[in-house]
Each structure stands twice: as C-alpha cells, then as structure tokens.
C-alpha cells in the first residue's frame, strides 16, 4: 500500500491511512484466494497496491461454522428480537407451561376416569339407567318401540336405530373419558417424548388392540357402520361380496388412520428410505425464490451481472462473511451517490469478492475466539441461564452485543480472574475489528502489554508505549492545532483525577504556555520542554520570550506575562502539572511523544475518518502511574474528538481493558454524549471504588450497558442494585392455623390423624400480594452469581432495554 513515506517512521498523520502494524509474511496459501485486480476503496481516491496474503490458520469458532457454505449462512433467518438476543438462527422457546401435574396424579386420574367410563357403560348396556331411550324415542316413529319409557325396540328399524344410538353415546363417552382423564398429556409425556421408533411401536400395538376390540364387537363400530350403509344404499348392497370386502377394508383403514397419525409412521418410513432425516419443506421454495445469497438489492437496481458474479463467488466458497458484509455496506454507500455505482459494479466484475477492500487489504482476522455474525454486527457473549431471575422467554437464549448496544457504552466490573478480558473485552474487540474490515467501524483498544486484545496482525496500528521497536507513537495533543483545545484535553489527562484541583484552571495554565510556544516554533512542546516551562525554568522562558518578541507575537507575549504573574501563587496548578508530566519524562519513554517536524505520531483523529483497528499497549508493570495517565488522556481525547466530528456514519468505539483511575467528571459527561455521535466506550474495572466516589452514580447513569461479574463485593452490588431499580412481583404468604373440633366424632378423627401423621390438623391461609422488590439485591450479586457468570443489563441507543440477565459466559 502507498504509505506516502511513512514506512519505518514512528507514527502517521490523520490525513493518511496508516499501514498495517506487522505485515504477515505470505508463508502459506491464504484462506481466501487473492484477486487478480484491485479496485481503489471508497475511503480515499488514490489506488493502493493489492492486498497482502496471510498464513492459513486453524478453523476458528465463528459464524458461519467451519465447513458450512456462506450461502447457507446468508439464508439463515435473523428475526428482529429484543435487545441483546443472539439473532442468528433464533427459534422462539415453547410457551411457558403452567404447573405440571405429577406422573402419579396423572396416572391415577386416567385410571379413575377409565374405570368410571367402564362402569357407566356397563350400567347402560344392562339397562340400569332409567330413561336411557327417551331421547331416541323423541326423534323416531313410535311404532318402532314397545310401550313405556323403558320399552325396547319392536321392529328391525328400532333395533338398527338403537345400534347407531349406542355407537354415538359410546363415542361421546370415550371422548369425555379422554378429556377428563387427560390421556393426551399422558401419551405425550410417556410415549411421544421417547421419540422414534418407540412412538411408532406403541402406536402399532395400540392399533392392533383396537382392531381386535373392533372386530370382536367389543367396541360398537362395525355393526353401526353396516346399518348406516344399508339405510342409505339399501340392504341389497350386501349381496356382493366385493362390496362387503371394500367396506371391511375401509373400516380397518379408518381404525388404523388415527394411530398412524399419532405414531408418525409416514415420517418414519420417509426417514428410513432417505437414510436420514426427511428433507426440509422449504427446499423448493429456496431454490426458486431470490434469496439473500443471490444479492436481490443488486438485481433490483439492474446490476444483474454483478449480482451473478457475487452469487457465484458465494456458492464456490471464494467469499467469506466479512466480504459479504463489506460489499453490502459498500453498495449501500454507493447507492447514496449514483456516480459511484458503475465503478463499484466494474470492480465486482473484475475482482469478485475482493472489490472495495479495507485499506489494509485484509479480508478476515487471523483468528477468532468468539462466535460472530458479521451481517448483523453481533458477537455472542454467552447464554442466559435457566434462573428464576431471568424472564422465561430469555432462558436458554444467547446474549450478544452489537454497535446498537455499545453505542450506549458499557461498564464491566469484576475482580481479577472473573473473565472480563477473555470473555467480554476480547470478543468485543474482535467484533469491532471485523466490522472495521467491513468498512463500518473504527476501534481503539487500550490495555497492558499482557492484555488479551488480539495478535498484532489483527490491527492496522499497534502502539507500544516505551518499547523501542514500536512503529507508532502517541500524540499528547490529539492532533489539534488549537492551543485551548489541546490544553483542555491534556489537563484532563494530567490532573483530571485530582479532586482538589480544578481542571479548568489547569487548562488555563497549559494554554498560557502552549499558545506562545506554538506561535514561536510552529508546533507544541515536547515532554521535556513542557516540563521546563511548567517548572518555570528561567532559561526556557527567556528563550521563548525572545522568540516571540522577534516574531512580533504581542498577544502571545501577554499570555506569557500572565503566566509569569500567576506563577508561584497560592493554588497555582503548575507544580502539580509539572509533577504529572514528569511521569512521562523518563528514560524509558525517550523518543516518544515527540512533536517536532520529524515526529509523526499516530493521531487519534484518524479514527473518525477511516475504519481503523488500533491497539495501544501501556507499560503497566514498570510505570503504572504513567499508564493510568495515558489511558485517562486517551479517554479524554476520544470523547472530545468523536463529539467534534461532522461525519458520524462510521461507528467509533474505545475499549479500555483497565479503566482504573481514568474516569473523571468531564469524561463522564463526554461518555454521555457518545451515543448521539455514533460512538461508544467499553470500560472494565476491578471495582467501582476505582472511580472517585462522587462519580459512582453519574457513571452508572451515563452508561447504558452494565455487567457485574461473579466475585464482586456487596458494596459494588449495592450500587448496581440501585442502578437497576426495582420491579413489582407477586408474593405468597402461607399461614398455618390449628383446627379445633367441637364434635366428639370429629375430635376422634383428628386424634387418629395426629397419631398416624405426628402432626396436628391445620388449615392454610394463603395471602397473595404485589410488592416492589429489587431485581438483584446486593447479597445476590455478591454471593449468588456462579463462577463464569455475569449479570448483564443492555440498552440500545433508541432507548429499548432488557432487564438484568444472569448469563453464562462462553469464554
């Protein structure tokens, strides 16, 4: 790639796209074949060289799964769901069942209903039920029956009517017995849930028993049917043996049909013939319809050739999920300016899935440790536990994060070893890096040298502060040329955590020095020079004054005079600023933070212009205070730069693996403004006490997503419980009262019962009421969250939110 002379120079200006931090050698064939031609990306007008190849890696744990075609991944449904639900292949849970009846009660109820039905039928058949023939006699001629209410049939027609009447009553009795005895639930629980082939065998056995009872005329089925056929077609129809055989065959089939449906014989036979599960029903539909893998947007716009090319690339495996997301985004951006559509279509015809590439030329990450759905931008964090705290519809569903949630910023709190870095921070960084490769996001990941933020070749820029081999540097002034703006951000980074010092006064002191120095030299001072100016070194101030006088900068001379008058007074913040800047004026940082014409550090403003992947390694072990100062400075620069940018189409996100002593009152206000400029921040803390006490409530109110990991203290749990609020729940209170009998016989029964059970006879008084209760109490957060779990609450930038959910982290 054309680096415009920045190769082998520490840093890159905001106006240029930085080269990859560590270009991987082409030691092995890449997973995605490189294209033969290359189209200039729409992030800039100048063409760049073809993308570099990368060594092949092991199959990652990602979406689409290894070996699965991208077209099947594209066709997988992603229905809209509540915030945080993993949408890839989501299937809604079955309706919540009410309190289930025990197997013993179910069996006893079925047996009692069956015995009652048999008793009732026996009483009916033996004539013990009075007035049993009255309904039938009301709808049939009187000459068919003998006199009296209990008189039987007199004619053949009466006997036939009685046969049909008994069959109808038997059917009603059987239906009522099945409903009252809940035979359907008994069959589902003890037969259907066992699956095939037990289900088919049980249905076959029941069908054989039913056939035996039918043809033995124990069940009134054959004779009523023969009577009905004779009454409709005439009795002469039975003179043909063929007709009789057909009727018997139909009766046999009618008896077998419900058992075949219950046993699912057809599905079993189809599975046996096909050697596996039956084919899906929507195969024909997907073969003819214009599915997602056929690029319907391009076809609708008339670019059929480009759509055919991409369809072939997808189905032959020459495209991955990142290519699909990148080209979809490029097409959406080009559709806003019609003059860009023909060049993009031409690039697709030439290079296929390699068109409109990322400036680095990479088309995937070297390795993924989490499950990603690049099409929706989601990364799966874990699975909601089957816990009473979680709503029923969320139990067992995956929990995922996406830019719509990260745009409200995320605060994760947990002790060391709880899994913040491995199970939350790194998956989020990976998801943002994949989205950056698709041209839709920019990510700045900040952590220690041992923080698991990803390998070097997964980033475009890697800044190793204090490491002599670092190819890039940090600009302490954020790339701005305004002294007041640079002073405000630098003051926030230097003394923002000092509660007794007003950062606005510190910014005024810095502006009084930065403005004159820039007017005199054309750039801001380096760290040693700034330290001398803050210490009030006479040599440095005299030289600066002489340069200003020679250049005729009268306004800046007045600024310098004002600084000289305020120096040494009570409450002067200059000594504190000098002590803090001295943390960066160490031999380990020699050569860093340079500002002269030869120094070209990486400017944070580039994150708002290009889809960059940047990682900053801080020297936490030997220089803990300096690392916290730099992290605080980067957070202040990020909030200031993202709030000032005019084009907010690119999602920008800052990820701090350790935000200890980095949050200040000004950065909390900046975090609150991020969601309105399509940006977000992810802050990880060991405890909320790492933030000044006055900022606990503002910080929890500024972020929309919070995560409490297992092992937090009750003090931290109390703050989360207050932030998550309360909900109305239904409580049941049961009070037992002893029953005192008045009658002698009742007292005797109670005495016998107490002798047998050992307990007095009591009655239960149940009180049900609605009370307001904390969603998660401080004690539950401290002691009831298992290891490897976290309680996570998410909110979207549009205001939709989900309750705090207990999540088992995937890791």
Tab-separated table of N, CA and C in Angstrom, residues 229-230 233-241 243-244 247:
chain	number	residue	atom	x	y	z
A	229	UNK	N	-74.821	-47.860	6.261
A	229	UNK	CA	-74.661	-48.107	4.816
A	229	UNK	C	-75.917	-48.742	4.243
A	230	UNK	N	-76.519	-49.670	4.965
A	230	UNK	CA	-77.734	-50.332	4.472
A	230	UNK	C	-78.909	-49.355	4.401
A	233	UNK	N	-77.862	-47.053	1.165
A	233	UNK	CA	-77.758	-47.703	-0.140
A	233	UNK	C	-78.700	-48.877	-0.297
A	234	UNK	N	-79.362	-49.266	0.776
A	234	UNK	CA	-80.250	-50.421	0.694
A	234	UNK	C	-79.560	-51.699	1.117
A	235	UNK	N	-80.375	-52.643	1.620
A	235	UNK	CA	-79.792	-53.890	2.102
A	235	UNK	C	-79.267	-54.776	1.010
A	236	UNK	N	-79.705	-54.563	-0.255
A	236	UNK	CA	-79.245	-55.412	-1.349
A	236	UNK	C	-77.756	-55.242	-1.638
A	237	UNK	N	-77.151	-54.172	-1.082
A	237	UNK	CA	-75.734	-53.931	-1.389
A	237	UNK	C	-74.853	-55.026	-0.815
A	238	UNK	N	-75.321	-55.711	0.232
A	238	UNK	CA	-74.501	-56.734	0.865
A	238	UNK	C	-74.573	-58.073	0.126
A	239	UNK	N	-75.330	-58.121	-0.982
A	239	UNK	CA	-75.340	-59.348	-1.762
A	239	UNK	C	-74.041	-59.529	-2.533
A	240	UNK	N	-73.269	-58.455	-2.692
A	240	UNK	CA	-71.979	-58.531	-3.377
A	240	UNK	C	-70.868	-58.670	-2.342
A	241	UNK	N	-70.128	-59.782	-2.463
A	241	UNK	CA	-69.029	-59.999	-1.529
A	241	UNK	C	-67.918	-58.970	-1.708
A	243	UNK	N	-68.282	-55.761	-2.423
A	243	UNK	CA	-68.667	-54.552	-1.709
A	243	UNK	C	-68.449	-54.735	-0.215
A	244	UNK	N	-68.804	-55.923	0.287
A	244	UNK	CA	-68.601	-56.186	1.713
A	244	UNK	C	-67.115	-56.103	2.071
A	247	UNK	N	-66.031	-52.487	2.213
A	247	UNK	CA	-66.490	-51.817	3.428
A	247	UNK	C	-65.634	-52.231	4.612
